[in-house]
Short mmCIF file of C-alpha atoms in Angstrom, two decimals:
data_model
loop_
_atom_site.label_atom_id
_atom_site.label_comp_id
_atom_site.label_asym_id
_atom_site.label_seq_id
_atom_site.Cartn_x
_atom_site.Cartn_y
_atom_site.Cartn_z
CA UNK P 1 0.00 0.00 0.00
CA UNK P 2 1.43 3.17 -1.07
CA UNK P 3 1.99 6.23 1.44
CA UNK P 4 -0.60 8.35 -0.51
CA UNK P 5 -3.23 5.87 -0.25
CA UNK P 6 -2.60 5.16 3.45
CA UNK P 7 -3.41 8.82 4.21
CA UNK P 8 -6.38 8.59 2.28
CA UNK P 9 -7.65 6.17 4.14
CA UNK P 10 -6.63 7.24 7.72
CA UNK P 11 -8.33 10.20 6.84
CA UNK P 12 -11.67 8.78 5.81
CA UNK P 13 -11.95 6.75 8.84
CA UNK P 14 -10.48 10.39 10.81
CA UNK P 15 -13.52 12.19 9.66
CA UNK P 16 -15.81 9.18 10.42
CA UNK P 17 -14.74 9.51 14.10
CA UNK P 18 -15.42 13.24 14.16
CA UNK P 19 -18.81 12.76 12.59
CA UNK P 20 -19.36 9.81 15.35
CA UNK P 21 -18.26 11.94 18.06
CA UNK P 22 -20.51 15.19 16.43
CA UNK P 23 -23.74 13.01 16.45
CA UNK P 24 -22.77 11.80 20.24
CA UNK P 25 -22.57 15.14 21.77
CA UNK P 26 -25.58 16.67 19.92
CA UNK P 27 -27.40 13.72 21.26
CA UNK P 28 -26.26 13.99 24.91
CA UNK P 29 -27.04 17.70 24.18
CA UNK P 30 -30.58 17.68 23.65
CA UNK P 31 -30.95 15.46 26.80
CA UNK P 32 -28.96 16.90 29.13
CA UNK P 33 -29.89 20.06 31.00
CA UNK P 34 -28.72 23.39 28.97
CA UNK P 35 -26.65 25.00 31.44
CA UNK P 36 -24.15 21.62 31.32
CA UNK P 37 -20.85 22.18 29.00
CA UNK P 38 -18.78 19.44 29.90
CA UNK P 39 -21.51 16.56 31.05
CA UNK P 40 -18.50 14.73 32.82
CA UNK P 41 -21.29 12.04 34.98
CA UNK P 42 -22.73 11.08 31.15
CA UNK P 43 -20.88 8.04 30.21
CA UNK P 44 -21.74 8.82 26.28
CA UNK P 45 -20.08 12.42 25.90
CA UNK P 46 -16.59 10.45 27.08
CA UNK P 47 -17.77 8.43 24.49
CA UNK P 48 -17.58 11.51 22.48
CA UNK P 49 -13.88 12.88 23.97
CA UNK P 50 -12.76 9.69 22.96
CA UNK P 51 -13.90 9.46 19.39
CA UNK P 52 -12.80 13.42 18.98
CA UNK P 53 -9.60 12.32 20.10
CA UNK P 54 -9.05 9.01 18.03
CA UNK P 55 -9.93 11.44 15.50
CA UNK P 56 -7.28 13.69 16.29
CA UNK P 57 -4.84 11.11 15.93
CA UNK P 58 -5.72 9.40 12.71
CA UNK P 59 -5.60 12.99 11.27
CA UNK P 60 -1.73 13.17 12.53
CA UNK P 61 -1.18 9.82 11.48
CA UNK P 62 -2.36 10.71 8.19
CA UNK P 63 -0.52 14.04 7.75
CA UNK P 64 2.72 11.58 8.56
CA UNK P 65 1.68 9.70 5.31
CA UNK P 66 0.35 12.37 2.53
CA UNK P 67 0.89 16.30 2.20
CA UNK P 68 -1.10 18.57 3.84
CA UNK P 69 -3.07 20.14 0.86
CA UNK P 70 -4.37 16.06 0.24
CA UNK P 71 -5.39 15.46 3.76
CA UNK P 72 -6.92 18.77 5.25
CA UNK P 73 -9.52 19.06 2.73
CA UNK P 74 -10.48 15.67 3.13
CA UNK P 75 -11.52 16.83 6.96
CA UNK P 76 -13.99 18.51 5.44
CA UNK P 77 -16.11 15.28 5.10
CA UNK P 78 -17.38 15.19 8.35
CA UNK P 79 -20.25 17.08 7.54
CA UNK P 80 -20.83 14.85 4.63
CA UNK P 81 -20.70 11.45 6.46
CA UNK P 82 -22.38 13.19 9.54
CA UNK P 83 -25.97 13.64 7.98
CA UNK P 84 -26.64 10.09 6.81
CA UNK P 85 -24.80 8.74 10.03
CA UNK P 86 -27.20 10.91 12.36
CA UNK P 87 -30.30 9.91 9.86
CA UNK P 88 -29.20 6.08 10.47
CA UNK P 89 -28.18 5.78 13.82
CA UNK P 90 -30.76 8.42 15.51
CA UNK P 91 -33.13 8.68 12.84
CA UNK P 92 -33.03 12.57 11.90
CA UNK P 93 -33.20 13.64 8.92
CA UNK P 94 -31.88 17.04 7.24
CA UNK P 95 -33.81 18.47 5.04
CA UNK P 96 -33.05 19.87 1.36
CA UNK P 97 -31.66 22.80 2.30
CA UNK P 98 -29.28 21.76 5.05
CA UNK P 99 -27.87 18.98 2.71
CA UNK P 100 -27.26 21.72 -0.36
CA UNK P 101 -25.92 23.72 2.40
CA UNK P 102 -23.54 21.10 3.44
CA UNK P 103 -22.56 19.94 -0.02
CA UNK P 104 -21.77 24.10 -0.39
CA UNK P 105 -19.96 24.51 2.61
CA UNK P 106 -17.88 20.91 1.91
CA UNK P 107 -16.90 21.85 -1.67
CA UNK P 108 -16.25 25.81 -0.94
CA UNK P 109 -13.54 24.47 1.55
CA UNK P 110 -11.99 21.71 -0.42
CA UNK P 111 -10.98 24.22 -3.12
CA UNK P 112 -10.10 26.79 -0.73
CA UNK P 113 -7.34 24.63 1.05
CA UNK P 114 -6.42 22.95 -2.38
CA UNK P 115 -5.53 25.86 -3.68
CA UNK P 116 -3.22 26.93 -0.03
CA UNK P 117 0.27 26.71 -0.68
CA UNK P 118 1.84 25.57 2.51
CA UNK P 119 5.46 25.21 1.50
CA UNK P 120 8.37 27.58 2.77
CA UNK P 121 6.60 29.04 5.29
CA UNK P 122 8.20 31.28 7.64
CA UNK P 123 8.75 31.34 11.67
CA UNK P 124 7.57 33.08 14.16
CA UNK P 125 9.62 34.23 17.46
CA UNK P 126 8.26 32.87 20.71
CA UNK P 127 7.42 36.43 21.62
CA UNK P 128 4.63 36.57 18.69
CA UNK P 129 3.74 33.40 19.16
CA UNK P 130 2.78 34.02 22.83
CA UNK P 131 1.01 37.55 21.86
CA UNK P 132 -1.20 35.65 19.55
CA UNK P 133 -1.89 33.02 21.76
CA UNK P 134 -3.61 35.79 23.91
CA UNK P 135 -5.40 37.45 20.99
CA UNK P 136 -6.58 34.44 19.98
CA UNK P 137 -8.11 33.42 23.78
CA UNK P 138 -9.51 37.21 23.88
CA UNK P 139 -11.74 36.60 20.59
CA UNK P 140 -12.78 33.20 21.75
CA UNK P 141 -13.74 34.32 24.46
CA UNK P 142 -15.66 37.26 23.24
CA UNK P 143 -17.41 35.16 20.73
CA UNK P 144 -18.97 33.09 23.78
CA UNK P 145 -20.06 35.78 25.87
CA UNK P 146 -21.57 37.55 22.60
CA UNK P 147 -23.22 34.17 22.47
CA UNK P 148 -24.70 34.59 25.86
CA UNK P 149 -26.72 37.62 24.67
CA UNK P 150 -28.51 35.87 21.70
CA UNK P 151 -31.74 34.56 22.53
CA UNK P 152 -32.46 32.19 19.35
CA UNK P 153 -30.58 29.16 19.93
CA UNK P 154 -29.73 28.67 15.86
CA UNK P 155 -28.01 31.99 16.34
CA UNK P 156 -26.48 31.43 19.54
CA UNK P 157 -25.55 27.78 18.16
CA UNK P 158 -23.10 28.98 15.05
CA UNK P 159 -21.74 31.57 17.51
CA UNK P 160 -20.31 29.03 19.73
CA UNK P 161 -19.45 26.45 16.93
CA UNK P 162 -17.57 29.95 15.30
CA UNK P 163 -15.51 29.83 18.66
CA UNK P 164 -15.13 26.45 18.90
CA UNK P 165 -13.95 26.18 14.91
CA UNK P 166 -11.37 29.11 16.11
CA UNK P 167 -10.06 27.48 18.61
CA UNK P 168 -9.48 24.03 17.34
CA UNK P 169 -7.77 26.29 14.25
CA UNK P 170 -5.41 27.81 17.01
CA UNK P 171 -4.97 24.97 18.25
CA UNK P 172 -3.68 23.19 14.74
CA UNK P 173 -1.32 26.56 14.12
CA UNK P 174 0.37 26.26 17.39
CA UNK P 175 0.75 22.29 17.13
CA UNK P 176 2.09 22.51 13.60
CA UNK P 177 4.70 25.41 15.12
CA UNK P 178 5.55 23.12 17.94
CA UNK P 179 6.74 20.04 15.65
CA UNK P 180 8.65 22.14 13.55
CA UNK P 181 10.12 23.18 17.08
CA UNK P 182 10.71 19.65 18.26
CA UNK P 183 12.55 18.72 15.00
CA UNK P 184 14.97 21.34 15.55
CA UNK P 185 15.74 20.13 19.20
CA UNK P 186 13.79 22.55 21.59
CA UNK P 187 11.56 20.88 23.54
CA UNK P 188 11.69 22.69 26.51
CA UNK P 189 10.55 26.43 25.56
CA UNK P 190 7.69 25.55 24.04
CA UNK P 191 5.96 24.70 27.31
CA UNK P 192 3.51 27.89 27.07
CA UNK P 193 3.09 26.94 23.51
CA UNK P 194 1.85 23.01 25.23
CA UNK P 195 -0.07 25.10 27.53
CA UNK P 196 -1.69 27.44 24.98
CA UNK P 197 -2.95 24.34 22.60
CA UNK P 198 -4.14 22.23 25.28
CA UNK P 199 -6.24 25.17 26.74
CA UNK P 200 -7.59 25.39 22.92
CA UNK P 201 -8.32 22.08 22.44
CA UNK P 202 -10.23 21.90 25.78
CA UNK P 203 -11.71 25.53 25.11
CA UNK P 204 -12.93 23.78 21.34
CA UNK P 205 -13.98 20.97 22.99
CA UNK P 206 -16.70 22.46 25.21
CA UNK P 207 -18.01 25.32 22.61
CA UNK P 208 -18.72 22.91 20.20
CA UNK P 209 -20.59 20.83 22.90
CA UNK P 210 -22.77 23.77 23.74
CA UNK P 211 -23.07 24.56 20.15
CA UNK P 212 -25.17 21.47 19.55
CA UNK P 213 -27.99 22.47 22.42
CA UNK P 214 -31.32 23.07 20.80
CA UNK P 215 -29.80 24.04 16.97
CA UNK P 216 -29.51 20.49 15.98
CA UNK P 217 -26.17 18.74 14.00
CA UNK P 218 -25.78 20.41 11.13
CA UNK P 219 -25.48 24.46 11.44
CA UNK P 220 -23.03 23.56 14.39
CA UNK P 221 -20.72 20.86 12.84
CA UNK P 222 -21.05 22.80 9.45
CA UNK P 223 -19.74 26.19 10.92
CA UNK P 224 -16.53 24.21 13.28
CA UNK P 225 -15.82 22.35 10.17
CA UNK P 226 -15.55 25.24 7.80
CA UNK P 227 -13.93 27.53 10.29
CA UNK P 228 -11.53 25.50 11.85
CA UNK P 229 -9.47 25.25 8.53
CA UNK P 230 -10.25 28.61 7.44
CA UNK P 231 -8.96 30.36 10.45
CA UNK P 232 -5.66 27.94 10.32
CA UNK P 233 -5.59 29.09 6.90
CA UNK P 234 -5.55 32.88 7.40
CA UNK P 235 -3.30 33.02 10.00
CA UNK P 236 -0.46 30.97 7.47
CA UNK P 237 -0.98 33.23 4.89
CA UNK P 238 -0.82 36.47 7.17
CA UNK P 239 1.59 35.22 9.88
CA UNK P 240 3.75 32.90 7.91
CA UNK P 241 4.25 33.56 4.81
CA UNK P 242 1.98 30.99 3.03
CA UNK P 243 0.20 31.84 -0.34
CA UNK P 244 -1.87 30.43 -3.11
CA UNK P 245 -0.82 28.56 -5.79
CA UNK P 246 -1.45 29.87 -9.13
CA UNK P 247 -0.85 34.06 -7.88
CA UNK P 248 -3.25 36.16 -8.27
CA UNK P 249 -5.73 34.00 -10.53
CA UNK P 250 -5.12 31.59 -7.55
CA UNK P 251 -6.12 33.87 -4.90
CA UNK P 252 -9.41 34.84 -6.90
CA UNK P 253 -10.45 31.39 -7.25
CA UNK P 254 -9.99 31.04 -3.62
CA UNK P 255 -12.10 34.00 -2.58
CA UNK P 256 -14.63 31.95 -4.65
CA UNK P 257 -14.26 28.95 -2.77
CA UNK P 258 -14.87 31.21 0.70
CA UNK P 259 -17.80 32.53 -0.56
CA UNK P 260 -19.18 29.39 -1.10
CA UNK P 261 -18.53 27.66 1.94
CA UNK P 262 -20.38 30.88 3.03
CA UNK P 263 -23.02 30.58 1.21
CA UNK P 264 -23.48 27.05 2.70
CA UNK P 265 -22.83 28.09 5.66
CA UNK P 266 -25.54 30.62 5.82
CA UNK P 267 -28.10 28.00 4.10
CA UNK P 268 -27.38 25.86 6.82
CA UNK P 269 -28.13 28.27 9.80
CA UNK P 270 -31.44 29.48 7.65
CA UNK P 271 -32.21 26.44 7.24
CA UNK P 272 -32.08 25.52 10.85
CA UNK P 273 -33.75 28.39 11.94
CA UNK P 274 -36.89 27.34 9.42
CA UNK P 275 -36.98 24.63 11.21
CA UNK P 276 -37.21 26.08 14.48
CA UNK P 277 -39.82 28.09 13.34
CA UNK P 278 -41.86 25.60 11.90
CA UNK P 279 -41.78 23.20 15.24
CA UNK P 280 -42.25 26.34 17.25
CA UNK P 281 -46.04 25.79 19.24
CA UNK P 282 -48.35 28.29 17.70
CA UNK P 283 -50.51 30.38 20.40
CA UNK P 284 -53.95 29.07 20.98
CA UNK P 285 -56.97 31.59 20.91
CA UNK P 286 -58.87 31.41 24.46
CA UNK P 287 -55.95 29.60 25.81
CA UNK P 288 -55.55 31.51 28.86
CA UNK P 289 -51.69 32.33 29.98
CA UNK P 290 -49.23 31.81 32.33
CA UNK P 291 -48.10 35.29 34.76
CA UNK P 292 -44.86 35.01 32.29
CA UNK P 293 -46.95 35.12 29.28
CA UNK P 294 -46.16 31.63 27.85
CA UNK P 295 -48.67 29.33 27.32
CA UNK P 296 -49.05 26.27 27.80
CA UNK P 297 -47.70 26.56 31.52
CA UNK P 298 -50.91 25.95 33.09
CA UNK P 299 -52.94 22.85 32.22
CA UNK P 300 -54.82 22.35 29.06
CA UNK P 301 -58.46 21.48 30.09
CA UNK P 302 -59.22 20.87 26.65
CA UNK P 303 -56.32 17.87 25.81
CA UNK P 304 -57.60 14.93 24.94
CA UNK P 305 -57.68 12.24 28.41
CA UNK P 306 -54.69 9.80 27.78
CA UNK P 307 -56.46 6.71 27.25
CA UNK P 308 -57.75 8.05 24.43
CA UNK P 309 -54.43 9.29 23.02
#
């Protein structure tokens, strides 16, 4: 078996753990109470941590085997194999919309990293490094408590799984930087560097698990998917010296890709928000209210007795 097909593979079966481990926390999402972001007593979302990591690993494993532009695209299918999984295993389906939106989103940032050219890239000192370490915790962290303010949960959803893709993207910068590091024989300063990429990898982690409460699968693992790459991406090209192949004509077609996966993206959240909408209980006239002004609070005298239900 040749090295090229080998990553191939490890990274088909890589995004088929991500997608496993996506389903598994939207699931113990929905069913766990929505102030929970790390359920650590539910036996299933270690389940998850554990898939997310074996994940993790077949992706390194991978990028061991084939070159980078080959197997970071190919991340992108965990959206793909995510929908018919969750339609299998927990039998819910997406509709049109969120599949076209997925299929969007999937090809927009297949091209776009296809077309990054990630060879000769330049170094950063420790001291920039560290400074955008912090930057990067500062917008993550604004990102979630902008997410605190939203009130529809669609909304609120892609505005965690935005953090969440930033993170793990931070995360991937900082642990590319690192090996490079190690190769060279300096293990020991890059401890903060350690430090900053586990607390991004934890920090990714949790947003995406509160990303999945009440917006469903596939806005959530859409958006992390999309902008996890994406931000990785921007921050080679702007930080170290990275470009697109082809020049200019290279960087146009790119621009196309990104507005693609946009476009996707934003089909996806619409999408999910229609759906909100539509399963949203519509007000009964003469249905008296509760003191907060929601009905359905105080019991319906009109339901229909159980045993005839």
């Amino acid at each position: 078996m040749s090295a090229l097909v080998l990553a191939v593979l490890l990274s088909l079966v890589s995004a088929v753990a991500y997608a496993a481990a996506a389903i598994v926390q939207e699931r113990v999402a929905a069913s766990g109470p929505s102030s929970t972001y790390a359920p650590v007593r539910r036996p299933a979302w270690w389940g998850s941590v554990t898939l997310n990591g074996l994940g993790a690993a077949l992706h390194v494993a991978a990028l061991a085997y084939g070159p980078l532009t080959l197997v970071q695209p190919m991340g992108a299918l965990t959206i793909v194999f995510a929908l018919p999984m969750s339609a299998v295993f927990i039998r819910r389906r997406a509709g049109a919309a969120a599949w076209r939106g997925a299929v969007m989103a999937t090809a927009g940032l297949a091209g776009l990293l296809a077309l990054t050219n990630g060879a000769d890239a330049d170094d950063l000192a420790m001291g920039s490094r560290l400074v955008l370490a912090a930057a990067g915790f500062g917008a993550v962290a604004a990102l979630f408590v902008a997410s605190r303010a939203l009130r529809r949960a669609a909304t609120r959803s892609v505005l965690l799984a935005t953090a969440a893709g930033g993170a793990f993207g931070l995360a991937s910068v900082f642990t590319k930087s690192v090996a490079e590091d190690w190769e060279s024989g300096l293990p020991f300063g890059e401890l903060p560097l350690l430090c900053a990429i586990a607390g991004f990898a934890i920090s990714g982690l949790l947003l995406s698990q509160a990303s999945y409460r009440g917006a469903g699968l596939a806005a959530p693992l859409a958006t992390v998917t999309v902008v996890n790459p994406v931000v990785a991406a921007a921050i080679g090209l702007t930080l170290f010296g990275e470009s697109f192949r082809y020049g200019t004509a290279g960087t146009a077609i790119a621009l196309g890709f990104g507005v693609v996966a946009a476009g996707g993206l934003i089909l996806l959240t619409t999408e999910r928000l229609s759906a909100a909408h539509r399963t949203k209980p519509l007000p009964t006239p003469g249905l008296p209210t509760a003191p907060g002004g929601r009905q359905g609070d105080i019991p319906d005298q009109t339901a229909t007795p159980p045993a005839l239900r």
